[in-house]
Amino acid sequence: MRILSFIASVLLLLTSLSFLHGAEWTYSGSTGQDYWSNKYPYCAGPFQSPIDITSDLLRFSPTLRPIEVRNYKLSSKEQLTLRNDGHSLQLSLPPTMYVSGLPNQFTATQLHLHWASSNWPTGSEHLVDSRQFAAELHIVHYNSDKYPDINTAIDKSDGLAVLGVLIKIGDFNPVYEQILRFINGAKYKNFEVRVPGFNIRELLPARLDEFYRYDGSLTTPPCFPSVLWTVFRNHVTISHQQYLALATSLVASSVQDPEVNPLNNNFRKPQPIDSRVVLVSFKEGRGLHGILTVSPPFTRKRVVQQLLAGDLADLADEGLHQLLPSGSQTLQAGKKKDPMSRQSVTLAKPKQQTKNPSLWKKSQTNCYVGKLGMAENTLCYTSLEQSISHQLKQSHLGNELVETLKDTIYPELNLKSYLDCKSDLALSTIRRILCRHPTDEALELDRSLAKALVNHKKTSVATKHEGSRTKQGGLSSAVPQKPLRQYHPHPWLLPMEWED
Ligand code: 3TV
Ligand code: ZN
């Protein structure tokens, strides 16, 4: 008897110690999102989610295939598990459900929700034109062509695909009620309740062919950049009462925990865009100004080829603007006919660095992060450049190597990334390529770009190594009067033979 009561006391002590230790991570307080990267370095890395989907990031892509959901209509005989995991309300999904219309087949594993509080119904993770919605549904899938299960896929660059549905408060939603009516059975952390199957398709908006697509991450720790995001353009509604049920019924702590924390405000704030673009499957603007078409691959290639070959007169007349990012800052033209005078230009925003760049790996859709790979895949340039430069500076390898990388590898990575519609082309890359052609045209083009970079310098606080700086720190022209050193073009920078 004594032994039993001793064991019981030890167990009790251990349980209370786990309370003292507290949750691994939370959305606010000392383990809140600002501190996630202390334990989960990817959370401060590149290509994080969610993002604010603003119109300057959008590129229409006619090649995006509509999402097709398969076996989403579940029989009511099928039993699903609704669980409070302390961070969200999660519903398990059977492996018969999958999506196609993506680069691989992705099998469903779970869905969950993000929301805010009862008095402030703005808890979506993705924002559209800086507008936050009441809540957001995520249906998580893993790449079942390549990986046997979610646990294997979760940290792989092409591992996950999440469908995001923006939720507004409006009409009562009978399909969301299929979940919400069981919410009280999942009141405390780790509580779960059985839910009969229903038609999961009806949780989604009617149109599955209109969406935003970008490469991102888990929005929760460990924040792996392994998610191909599809956020549907059209929202769904739930009633105010349904929203209140979500915002007020759940507790983030376990039933034994003396501290009772409401489970709400479980949304991550928008993350830096990191030179990414957001592809859109639809063209008509709905108050979205300036959805820019991705120039056809052929045009992109031709213009890049002209730039590499130094065919700059034509480029100045009609082509260079097609390389440039679009958006808020306007490039001032040189004296001659200026292709940029009618264009707006968005300049890359400052990037974050991960605490542990050595952990980086090939990111979601063909973007390599923190690792130089001679793969034919697109390499995401800006964050890569920053992480490598940062690492080299830390390891005292000196500027020479950084400069060589800037001259050779980074421009190539940026071009590849741009040609694959994953990012805009950094102005500094165009200027570095112009450097190779010390002609009048190059000089003139470069002056316009220099102005753009000056503006960029003024607005950017963190991108210290971007652009060409003199030793005194002033901005120099990218086109030297005489080449500073003999230039042997890297083979990658020779005019390419394009396949179409
Ligand atoms: F895979 C997930 C997500 F994509 C998971 S599973 C567990 C991660 C350790 C998750 F909890 C999520 F919240 C997301 S999300 O990026 O869709 N929010
Ligand atoms: Zn989520």
Short mmCIF file of C-alpha atoms and ligand atoms in Angstrom, two decimals:
data_model
loop_
_atom_site.label_atom_id
_atom_site.label_comp_id
_atom_site.label_asym_id
_atom_site.label_seq_id
_atom_site.Cartn_x
_atom_site.Cartn_y
_atom_site.Cartn_z
CA MET A 1 0.00 0.00 0.00
CA ARG A 2 2.84 2.31 1.00
CA ILE A 3 4.59 1.57 -2.30
CA LEU A 4 1.45 2.40 -4.26
CA SER A 5 0.96 5.71 -2.54
CA PHE A 6 4.65 6.48 -3.06
CA ILE A 7 4.30 5.80 -6.82
CA ALA A 8 1.14 7.94 -6.92
CA SER A 9 2.99 10.84 -5.24
CA VAL A 10 5.91 10.57 -7.67
CA LEU A 11 3.51 10.58 -10.62
CA LEU A 12 1.69 13.59 -9.21
CA LEU A 13 4.98 15.40 -8.69
CA LEU A 14 6.07 14.66 -12.25
CA THR A 15 2.77 15.94 -13.61
CA SER A 16 2.99 19.14 -11.63
CA LEU A 17 6.59 19.60 -12.75
CA SER A 18 5.39 19.41 -16.34
CA PHE A 19 2.95 22.25 -15.53
CA LEU A 20 5.81 24.27 -14.09
CA HIS A 21 7.73 23.66 -17.26
CA GLY A 22 4.74 25.04 -19.17
CA ALA A 23 3.80 24.66 -22.82
CA GLU A 24 6.58 24.24 -25.37
CA TRP A 25 5.37 27.28 -27.22
CA THR A 26 2.42 29.64 -27.12
CA TYR A 27 1.07 32.53 -29.17
CA SER A 28 1.82 35.20 -26.57
CA GLY A 29 3.92 35.76 -23.47
CA SER A 30 7.41 34.50 -22.77
CA THR A 31 7.08 31.51 -25.13
CA GLY A 32 5.09 33.53 -27.68
CA GLN A 33 5.79 33.91 -31.37
CA ASP A 34 8.56 36.47 -30.92
CA TYR A 35 10.52 33.81 -29.04
CA TRP A 36 9.73 30.71 -31.12
CA SER A 37 13.08 30.89 -32.86
CA ASN A 38 14.94 30.42 -29.56
CA LYS A 39 13.88 26.79 -29.64
CA TYR A 40 12.86 26.47 -33.29
CA PRO A 41 15.46 28.19 -35.49
CA TYR A 42 13.47 27.73 -38.70
CA CYS A 43 10.90 30.19 -37.30
CA ALA A 44 13.42 32.99 -37.94
CA GLY A 45 14.46 31.56 -41.29
CA PRO A 46 13.36 32.48 -44.76
CA PHE A 47 10.13 31.63 -46.59
CA GLN A 48 7.91 31.73 -43.55
CA SER A 49 4.13 31.72 -43.40
CA PRO A 50 1.64 33.28 -43.14
CA ILE A 51 2.07 36.33 -45.33
CA ASP A 52 0.11 39.42 -46.21
CA ILE A 53 -0.96 38.75 -49.81
CA THR A 54 -0.72 42.25 -51.23
CA SER A 55 -1.42 43.09 -54.85
CA ASP A 56 2.19 44.10 -55.57
CA LEU A 57 3.28 40.50 -54.94
CA LEU A 58 0.79 38.94 -57.32
CA ARG A 59 1.71 37.44 -60.66
CA PHE A 60 -0.95 35.90 -62.80
CA SER A 61 0.09 32.44 -63.92
CA PRO A 62 -2.09 30.84 -66.57
CA THR A 63 -0.42 27.48 -66.03
CA LEU A 64 -1.70 26.92 -62.51
CA ARG A 65 -4.06 23.96 -62.53
CA PRO A 66 -7.29 24.07 -60.50
CA ILE A 67 -7.18 22.20 -57.23
CA GLU A 68 -9.01 18.89 -57.47
CA VAL A 69 -10.08 17.25 -54.25
CA ARG A 70 -10.63 13.50 -54.21
CA ASN A 71 -12.67 11.39 -51.78
CA TYR A 72 -13.46 14.43 -49.68
CA LYS A 73 -17.06 13.28 -49.30
CA LEU A 74 -16.81 11.06 -46.25
CA SER A 75 -19.47 8.63 -45.14
CA SER A 76 -21.11 9.36 -41.78
CA LYS A 77 -20.08 5.81 -40.84
CA GLU A 78 -16.46 6.94 -40.90
CA GLN A 79 -15.31 8.14 -37.47
CA LEU A 80 -12.99 11.14 -37.32
CA THR A 81 -11.20 12.40 -34.22
CA LEU A 82 -11.67 15.99 -33.11
CA ARG A 83 -8.84 16.95 -30.79
CA ASN A 84 -7.74 19.94 -28.77
CA ASP A 85 -3.94 19.89 -29.10
CA GLY A 86 -3.48 22.99 -26.94
CA HIS A 87 -2.77 25.14 -30.00
CA SER A 88 -5.80 24.51 -32.18
CA LEU A 89 -8.88 22.40 -32.79
CA GLN A 90 -7.83 19.61 -35.09
CA LEU A 91 -9.84 17.03 -37.03
CA SER A 92 -8.13 13.87 -38.25
CA LEU A 93 -8.68 12.96 -41.90
CA PRO A 94 -8.50 9.54 -43.56
CA PRO A 95 -5.64 8.78 -46.00
CA THR A 96 -8.19 8.08 -48.75
CA MET A 97 -8.57 11.85 -49.15
CA TYR A 98 -6.06 13.56 -51.42
CA VAL A 99 -5.61 16.52 -53.76
CA SER A 100 -4.32 16.67 -57.29
CA GLY A 101 -3.58 19.63 -59.50
CA LEU A 102 -0.31 20.10 -57.62
CA PRO A 103 3.16 18.94 -58.70
CA ASN A 104 2.56 15.65 -56.84
CA GLN A 105 -0.29 13.82 -55.21
CA PHE A 106 -0.81 15.06 -51.66
CA THR A 107 -2.70 12.95 -49.12
CA ALA A 108 -4.81 14.61 -46.43
CA THR A 109 -3.88 14.12 -42.81
CA GLN A 110 -5.73 16.68 -40.68
CA LEU A 111 -7.52 19.99 -40.72
CA HIS A 112 -7.48 22.67 -38.08
CA LEU A 113 -8.52 26.26 -37.48
CA HIS A 114 -6.98 29.55 -36.46
CA TRP A 115 -9.08 32.28 -34.87
CA ALA A 116 -8.92 35.31 -32.56
CA SER A 117 -11.04 36.25 -29.54
CA SER A 118 -14.74 36.85 -28.96
CA ASN A 119 -14.47 40.63 -28.89
CA TRP A 120 -12.02 40.96 -31.76
CA PRO A 121 -12.92 38.57 -34.60
CA THR A 122 -9.77 38.88 -36.71
CA GLY A 123 -7.86 35.64 -36.40
CA SER A 124 -6.98 34.57 -39.93
CA GLU A 125 -3.30 33.89 -40.53
CA HIS A 126 -3.13 35.06 -44.13
CA LEU A 127 -4.06 38.62 -44.87
CA VAL A 128 -5.29 39.79 -48.26
CA ASP A 129 -4.36 43.37 -49.07
CA SER A 130 -3.57 43.78 -45.37
CA ARG A 131 -7.08 42.73 -44.38
CA GLN A 132 -7.41 40.04 -41.77
CA PHE A 133 -10.39 37.71 -41.80
CA ALA A 134 -12.26 36.32 -38.77
CA ALA A 135 -10.68 32.87 -38.94
CA GLU A 136 -8.87 30.48 -41.24
CA LEU A 137 -9.18 26.77 -41.98
CA HIS A 138 -6.11 24.75 -42.96
CA ILE A 139 -6.32 21.33 -44.55
CA VAL A 140 -2.90 19.72 -44.25
CA HIS A 141 -1.65 17.20 -46.85
CA TYR A 142 1.69 15.46 -47.33
CA ASN A 143 3.42 14.48 -50.54
CA SER A 144 2.44 10.82 -50.74
CA ASP A 145 4.18 10.33 -54.09
CA LYS A 146 7.47 10.84 -52.31
CA TYR A 147 7.00 10.15 -48.60
CA PRO A 148 5.31 7.36 -46.65
CA ASP A 149 3.73 9.57 -43.97
CA ILE A 150 3.42 13.11 -42.61
CA ASN A 151 6.24 12.63 -40.11
CA THR A 152 8.68 11.86 -42.90
CA ALA A 153 7.35 14.62 -45.13
CA ILE A 154 7.09 17.43 -42.62
CA ASP A 155 10.70 18.63 -42.88
CA LYS A 156 11.12 17.97 -46.59
CA SER A 157 11.19 20.86 -48.99
CA ASP A 158 8.45 19.34 -51.12
CA GLY A 159 6.77 17.62 -48.20
CA LEU A 160 3.50 19.41 -47.49
CA ALA A 161 0.66 21.17 -49.23
CA VAL A 162 -1.87 23.12 -47.17
CA LEU A 163 -5.18 24.46 -48.46
CA GLY A 164 -6.16 27.68 -46.69
CA VAL A 165 -9.74 28.92 -46.47
CA LEU A 166 -10.47 32.43 -45.25
CA ILE A 167 -13.53 32.67 -43.01
CA LYS A 168 -15.74 35.71 -42.50
CA ILE A 169 -18.58 36.20 -40.08
CA GLY A 170 -21.89 36.08 -41.95
CA ASP A 171 -24.40 33.35 -42.66
CA PHE A 172 -24.61 30.27 -40.48
CA ASN A 173 -22.58 27.45 -42.01
CA PRO A 174 -24.18 24.00 -41.57
CA VAL A 175 -21.02 22.19 -42.67
CA TYR A 176 -18.73 23.91 -40.16
CA GLU A 177 -21.42 23.02 -37.62
CA GLN A 178 -20.55 19.36 -38.24
CA ILE A 179 -17.34 20.16 -36.36
CA LEU A 180 -18.45 22.88 -33.99
CA ARG A 181 -21.31 20.91 -32.48
CA PHE A 182 -18.73 18.60 -30.90
CA ILE A 183 -16.48 21.36 -29.60
CA ASN A 184 -17.36 20.87 -25.94
CA GLY A 185 -16.00 17.34 -26.10
CA ALA A 186 -12.55 18.79 -26.84
CA LYS A 187 -12.60 21.50 -24.16
CA TYR A 188 -9.20 20.86 -22.61
CA LYS A 189 -5.80 20.19 -24.12
CA ASN A 190 -5.49 16.56 -25.28
CA PHE A 191 -9.23 15.94 -25.03
CA GLU A 192 -10.69 14.28 -28.05
CA VAL A 193 -14.11 13.32 -29.31
CA ARG A 194 -15.42 11.19 -32.17
CA VAL A 195 -17.07 13.00 -35.06
CA PRO A 196 -18.99 11.26 -37.86
CA GLY A 197 -17.66 11.81 -41.36
CA PHE A 198 -19.24 14.47 -43.59
CA ASN A 199 -18.50 16.19 -46.88
CA ILE A 200 -15.18 17.98 -46.23
CA ARG A 201 -15.41 19.54 -49.72
CA GLU A 202 -18.21 21.76 -48.41
CA LEU A 203 -15.83 23.41 -45.95
CA LEU A 204 -14.15 24.95 -48.99
CA PRO A 205 -15.44 27.80 -51.15
CA ALA A 206 -17.37 26.85 -54.27
CA ARG A 207 -14.58 27.79 -56.67
CA LEU A 208 -11.42 25.78 -56.38
CA ASP A 209 -9.89 27.28 -59.50
CA GLU A 210 -9.24 30.72 -57.98
CA PHE A 211 -6.40 30.82 -55.50
CA TYR A 212 -3.11 32.32 -54.40
CA ARG A 213 -0.08 30.01 -54.50
CA TYR A 214 3.28 30.51 -52.85
CA ASP A 215 6.13 28.64 -51.16
CA GLY A 216 6.02 28.93 -47.38
CA SER A 217 6.21 27.17 -44.07
CA LEU A 218 4.32 25.64 -41.20
CA THR A 219 2.76 28.58 -39.36
CA THR A 220 3.55 26.90 -36.07
CA PRO A 221 6.82 25.62 -34.60
CA PRO A 222 9.00 24.06 -35.89
CA CYS A 223 8.15 26.38 -38.85
CA PHE A 224 9.76 24.12 -41.47
CA PRO A 225 9.73 25.83 -44.89
CA SER A 226 8.07 22.77 -46.35
CA VAL A 227 4.62 23.96 -47.36
CA LEU A 228 3.22 24.66 -50.78
CA TRP A 229 0.44 27.05 -49.87
CA THR A 230 -2.84 27.39 -51.72
CA VAL A 231 -5.07 30.10 -50.25
CA PHE A 232 -8.44 30.28 -51.95
CA ARG A 233 -9.48 33.63 -53.30
CA ASN A 234 -13.07 33.28 -52.09
CA HIS A 235 -13.98 33.15 -48.44
CA VAL A 236 -16.66 31.14 -46.65
CA THR A 237 -18.84 32.35 -43.79
CA ILE A 238 -19.76 31.12 -40.34
CA SER A 239 -22.29 32.86 -38.10
CA HIS A 240 -21.28 35.09 -35.23
CA GLN A 241 -22.57 32.43 -32.86
CA GLN A 242 -20.43 29.80 -34.52
CA TYR A 243 -17.42 32.07 -34.27
CA LEU A 244 -18.14 32.63 -30.57
CA ALA A 245 -18.30 28.88 -29.99
CA LEU A 246 -14.81 28.61 -31.48
CA ALA A 247 -13.42 31.60 -29.61
CA THR A 248 -14.83 30.81 -26.16
CA SER A 249 -15.25 27.04 -25.74
CA LEU A 250 -11.67 25.80 -25.66
CA VAL A 251 -8.90 25.81 -23.09
CA ALA A 252 -5.21 25.65 -24.06
CA SER A 253 -4.17 23.96 -20.82
CA SER A 254 -4.81 20.43 -19.60
CA VAL A 255 -7.72 19.60 -17.35
CA GLN A 256 -5.35 19.07 -14.38
CA ASP A 257 -3.58 22.35 -14.87
CA PRO A 258 -4.56 24.83 -12.16
CA GLU A 259 -4.00 27.66 -14.63
CA VAL A 260 -6.83 27.92 -17.15
CA ASN A 261 -5.72 29.58 -20.40
CA PRO A 262 -8.34 30.18 -23.06
CA LEU A 263 -7.46 28.70 -26.45
CA ASN A 264 -7.82 31.70 -28.70
CA ASN A 265 -5.74 34.19 -30.70
CA ASN A 266 -3.91 31.22 -32.20
CA PHE A 267 -2.73 33.01 -35.31
CA ARG A 268 0.82 33.87 -36.32
CA LYS A 269 1.52 37.37 -37.57
CA PRO A 270 2.46 37.91 -41.24
CA GLN A 271 6.06 37.06 -42.05
CA PRO A 272 8.62 38.79 -44.29
CA ILE A 273 8.11 38.13 -47.97
CA ASP A 274 11.78 37.23 -48.61
CA SER A 275 11.81 38.12 -52.30
CA ARG A 276 8.94 35.74 -53.04
CA VAL A 277 6.12 36.34 -55.44
CA VAL A 278 2.60 35.01 -55.10
CA LEU A 279 1.21 33.32 -58.16
CA VAL A 280 -2.50 33.84 -58.84
CA SER A 281 -4.68 31.57 -60.89
CA PHE A 282 -7.24 34.26 -61.78
CA LYS A 283 -6.91 37.43 -63.75
CA GLU A 284 -9.81 39.79 -63.12
CA GLY A 285 -9.03 42.27 -60.41
CA ARG A 286 -11.65 42.80 -57.74
CA GLY A 287 -10.39 46.08 -56.43
CA LEU A 288 -6.94 44.55 -56.67
CA HIS A 289 -4.96 46.96 -58.71
CA GLY A 290 -2.09 45.91 -60.85
CA ILE A 291 -2.20 42.16 -60.88
CA LEU A 292 0.72 41.72 -63.17
CA THR A 293 0.97 38.93 -65.59
CA VAL A 294 4.12 36.93 -65.31
CA SER A 295 5.78 37.61 -68.63
CA PRO A 296 5.61 34.46 -70.72
CA PRO A 297 8.66 32.21 -70.12
CA PHE A 298 9.84 32.92 -73.64
CA THR A 299 9.84 36.70 -73.09
CA ARG A 300 11.58 36.38 -69.74
CA LYS A 301 14.25 34.21 -71.28
CA ARG A 302 14.73 36.44 -74.28
CA VAL A 303 15.11 39.54 -72.13
CA VAL A 304 17.49 37.83 -69.72
CA GLN A 305 19.49 36.55 -72.66
CA GLN A 306 19.72 40.08 -74.09
CA LEU A 307 20.91 41.34 -70.75
CA LEU A 308 23.55 38.62 -70.48
CA ALA A 309 24.70 39.17 -74.05
CA GLY A 310 24.92 42.93 -73.60
CA ASP A 311 22.25 43.65 -76.21
CA LEU A 312 21.32 46.71 -74.22
CA ALA A 313 19.93 49.18 -76.74
CA ASP A 314 16.94 46.98 -77.50
CA LEU A 315 16.59 46.20 -73.87
CA ALA A 316 16.49 49.87 -72.97
CA ASP A 317 13.82 50.51 -75.59
CA GLU A 318 11.43 47.75 -74.78
CA GLY A 319 12.69 45.01 -72.59
CA LEU A 320 14.29 45.89 -69.29
CA HIS A 321 11.08 46.77 -67.52
CA GLN A 322 10.01 43.16 -67.96
CA LEU A 323 12.80 42.08 -65.67
CA LEU A 324 12.04 44.49 -62.94
CA PRO A 325 9.92 43.91 -59.92
CA SER A 326 6.63 45.78 -59.78
CA GLY A 327 5.10 47.75 -56.97
CA SER A 328 5.40 50.79 -54.86
CA GLN A 329 8.60 52.59 -55.73
CA THR A 330 8.99 54.29 -59.07
CA LEU A 331 12.21 54.20 -61.02
CA GLN A 332 13.30 57.56 -62.38
CA ALA A 333 14.47 57.30 -65.93
CA GLY A 334 17.66 58.48 -67.59
CA LYS A 335 17.66 61.04 -70.42
CA LYS A 336 16.85 58.65 -73.20
CA LYS A 337 13.60 56.86 -73.82
CA ASP A 338 13.05 55.21 -70.51
CA PRO A 339 11.36 51.87 -70.31
CA MET A 340 10.86 52.17 -66.58
CA SER A 341 9.10 55.53 -66.50
CA ARG A 342 5.71 53.89 -66.73
CA GLN A 343 6.62 51.09 -64.36
CA SER A 344 6.50 50.93 -60.62
CA VAL A 345 9.17 48.98 -58.86
CA THR A 346 8.98 47.08 -55.60
CA LEU A 347 12.30 46.59 -53.95
CA ALA A 348 13.17 43.62 -51.85
CA LYS A 349 12.29 44.01 -48.21
CA PRO A 350 14.85 43.36 -45.48
CA LYS A 351 15.31 39.70 -44.70
CA GLN A 352 15.67 37.83 -41.46
CA GLN A 353 18.44 35.38 -40.75
CA THR A 354 17.92 32.09 -38.99
CA LYS A 355 19.75 31.43 -35.77
CA ASN A 356 21.10 28.26 -37.23
CA PRO A 357 21.58 28.56 -40.98
CA SER A 358 23.36 25.21 -41.11
CA LEU A 359 19.99 23.57 -40.58
CA TRP A 360 18.67 24.98 -43.81
CA LYS A 361 17.88 22.65 -46.58
CA LYS A 362 16.33 22.59 -50.01
CA SER A 363 13.15 24.50 -49.47
CA GLN A 364 9.66 23.66 -50.66
CA THR A 365 9.29 24.13 -54.36
CA ASN A 366 12.74 23.91 -55.79
CA CYS A 367 14.28 26.68 -53.74
CA TYR A 368 17.56 25.88 -52.09
CA VAL A 369 18.13 27.65 -48.84
CA GLY A 370 21.48 27.93 -47.19
CA LYS A 371 23.06 25.20 -49.24
CA LEU A 372 24.65 25.54 -52.62
CA GLY A 373 23.37 22.85 -54.87
CA MET A 374 24.23 22.48 -58.53
CA ALA A 375 20.75 21.28 -59.19
CA GLU A 376 18.70 22.27 -62.16
CA ASN A 377 16.06 23.50 -59.76
CA THR A 378 15.41 27.13 -59.10
CA LEU A 379 17.54 28.62 -56.43
CA CYS A 380 15.99 31.29 -54.26
CA TYR A 381 18.54 33.96 -54.39
CA THR A 382 18.11 36.71 -51.89
CA SER A 383 17.87 34.78 -48.67
CA LEU A 384 20.56 32.45 -49.85
CA GLU A 385 22.89 35.34 -50.52
CA GLN A 386 22.19 36.82 -47.14
CA SER A 387 22.65 33.61 -45.25
CA ILE A 388 25.91 32.76 -46.97
CA SER A 389 27.32 36.25 -46.62
CA HIS A 390 26.31 36.25 -42.98
CA GLN A 391 27.96 32.88 -42.41
CA LEU A 392 31.13 33.89 -44.23
CA LYS A 393 31.40 37.09 -42.26
CA GLN A 394 30.92 35.17 -39.04
CA SER A 395 33.56 32.66 -39.96
CA HIS A 396 36.03 35.43 -40.93
CA LEU A 397 36.46 34.11 -44.43
CA GLY A 398 36.77 37.64 -45.67
CA ASN A 399 35.25 39.82 -48.29
CA GLU A 400 37.07 38.44 -51.31
CA LEU A 401 35.04 35.26 -51.31
CA VAL A 402 31.82 37.17 -50.71
CA GLU A 403 32.62 39.41 -53.67
CA THR A 404 33.37 36.42 -55.89
CA LEU A 405 30.08 34.85 -54.94
CA LYS A 406 28.30 38.11 -55.68
CA ASP A 407 29.92 38.29 -59.07
CA THR A 408 29.30 34.75 -60.16
CA ILE A 409 26.95 32.53 -58.27
CA TYR A 410 24.34 34.86 -56.83
CA PRO A 411 23.37 36.51 -60.13
CA GLU A 412 22.89 33.09 -61.67
CA LEU A 413 20.75 31.95 -58.77
CA ASN A 414 18.66 35.05 -59.01
CA LEU A 415 18.15 34.62 -62.74
CA LYS A 416 17.07 31.03 -62.30
CA SER A 417 14.72 31.93 -59.50
CA TYR A 418 13.27 34.75 -61.61
CA LEU A 419 12.87 32.61 -64.70
CA ASP A 420 10.94 30.10 -62.65
CA CYS A 421 8.56 32.82 -61.40
CA LYS A 422 9.59 32.28 -57.80
CA SER A 423 10.94 35.74 -57.16
CA ASP A 424 11.51 39.11 -58.67
CA LEU A 425 14.88 39.91 -60.10
CA ALA A 426 16.99 41.92 -57.66
CA LEU A 427 18.14 45.23 -59.05
CA SER A 428 21.64 44.56 -57.79
CA THR A 429 21.78 41.47 -59.99
CA ILE A 430 20.87 43.43 -63.11
CA ARG A 431 23.51 45.98 -62.21
CA ARG A 432 26.15 43.30 -61.74
CA ILE A 433 25.36 41.94 -65.16
CA LEU A 434 25.49 45.44 -66.66
CA CYS A 435 28.97 45.72 -65.17
CA ARG A 436 30.14 43.22 -67.73
CA HIS A 437 29.29 45.59 -70.56
CA PRO A 438 30.93 48.97 -70.00
CA THR A 439 29.08 50.69 -72.84
CA ASP A 440 27.08 53.93 -72.98
CA GLU A 441 23.81 52.03 -72.97
CA ALA A 442 24.88 50.03 -69.97
CA LEU A 443 25.94 53.17 -68.18
CA GLU A 444 22.61 54.82 -68.88
CA LEU A 445 20.59 51.85 -67.78
CA ASP A 446 22.76 51.55 -64.75
CA ARG A 447 22.14 55.16 -63.73
CA SER A 448 18.41 54.50 -63.56
CA LEU A 449 18.99 51.39 -61.56
CA ALA A 450 21.44 53.20 -59.28
CA LYS A 451 18.68 55.67 -58.44
CA ALA A 452 16.38 52.81 -57.62
CA LEU A 453 19.01 51.28 -55.39
CA VAL A 454 19.58 54.60 -53.63
CA ASN A 455 15.88 54.64 -52.79
CA HIS A 456 16.19 51.07 -51.68
CA LYS A 457 19.11 51.95 -49.40
CA LYS A 458 17.04 54.69 -47.84
CA THR A 459 14.16 52.38 -47.09
CA SER A 460 16.05 49.21 -46.28
CA VAL A 461 17.56 48.87 -42.85
CA ALA A 462 18.72 45.31 -42.87
CA THR A 463 19.97 44.59 -46.39
CA LYS A 464 23.46 45.88 -45.83
CA HIS A 465 25.27 44.02 -48.56
CA GLU A 466 22.82 44.72 -51.38
CA GLY A 467 23.97 46.97 -54.24
CA SER A 468 27.43 48.29 -55.08
CA ARG A 469 29.11 50.34 -52.43
CA THR A 470 32.45 52.06 -52.48
CA LYS A 471 34.86 51.46 -49.62
CA GLN A 472 33.69 54.74 -48.13
CA GLY A 473 30.17 53.40 -48.15
CA GLY A 474 28.90 55.59 -50.98
CA LEU A 475 26.96 54.17 -53.86
CA SER A 476 29.08 53.74 -56.93
CA SER A 477 28.03 53.22 -60.50
CA ALA A 478 27.88 49.54 -61.32
CA VAL A 479 29.51 50.26 -64.67
CA PRO A 480 33.16 51.08 -64.13
CA GLN A 481 34.97 53.45 -66.46
CA LYS A 482 37.54 50.71 -66.74
CA PRO A 483 36.89 47.24 -65.47
CA LEU A 484 38.41 46.97 -62.00
CA ARG A 485 39.77 43.57 -62.73
CA GLN A 486 40.00 41.26 -65.67
CA TYR A 487 36.59 39.67 -65.97
CA HIS A 488 36.32 36.04 -66.91
CA PRO A 489 32.64 35.32 -67.09
CA HIS A 490 31.52 32.34 -65.12
CA PRO A 491 30.19 29.74 -67.57
CA TRP A 492 26.76 30.10 -66.02
CA LEU A 493 26.72 33.76 -67.02
CA LEU A 494 27.52 33.16 -70.66
CA PRO A 495 24.53 33.55 -72.97
CA MET A 496 22.40 30.52 -72.44
CA GLU A 497 20.92 28.21 -74.99
CA TRP A 498 17.28 28.30 -74.15
CA GLU A 499 14.90 25.47 -74.70
CA ASP A 500 11.30 26.37 -75.20
F1 3TV B 1 1.55 20.22 -40.74
C1 3TV B 1 1.03 21.20 -40.00
C2 3TV B 1 0.73 22.43 -40.59
F2 3TV B 1 0.96 22.58 -41.88
C3 3TV B 1 0.81 21.01 -38.68
S1 3TV B 1 1.14 19.41 -38.00
C4 3TV B 1 2.19 19.58 -36.73
C5 3TV B 1 3.36 20.45 -36.91
C6 3TV B 1 4.37 20.08 -35.89
C7 3TV B 1 0.30 22.03 -37.93
F3 3TV B 1 0.08 21.86 -36.61
C8 3TV B 1 0.02 23.24 -38.51
F4 3TV B 1 -0.47 24.21 -37.74
C9 3TV B 1 0.23 23.44 -39.85
S2 3TV B 1 -0.18 24.91 -40.64
O1 3TV B 1 1.01 25.49 -41.20
O2 3TV B 1 -1.17 24.57 -41.61
N1 3TV B 1 -0.78 25.93 -39.61
ZN ZN B 2 -2.72 26.13 -39.59
#
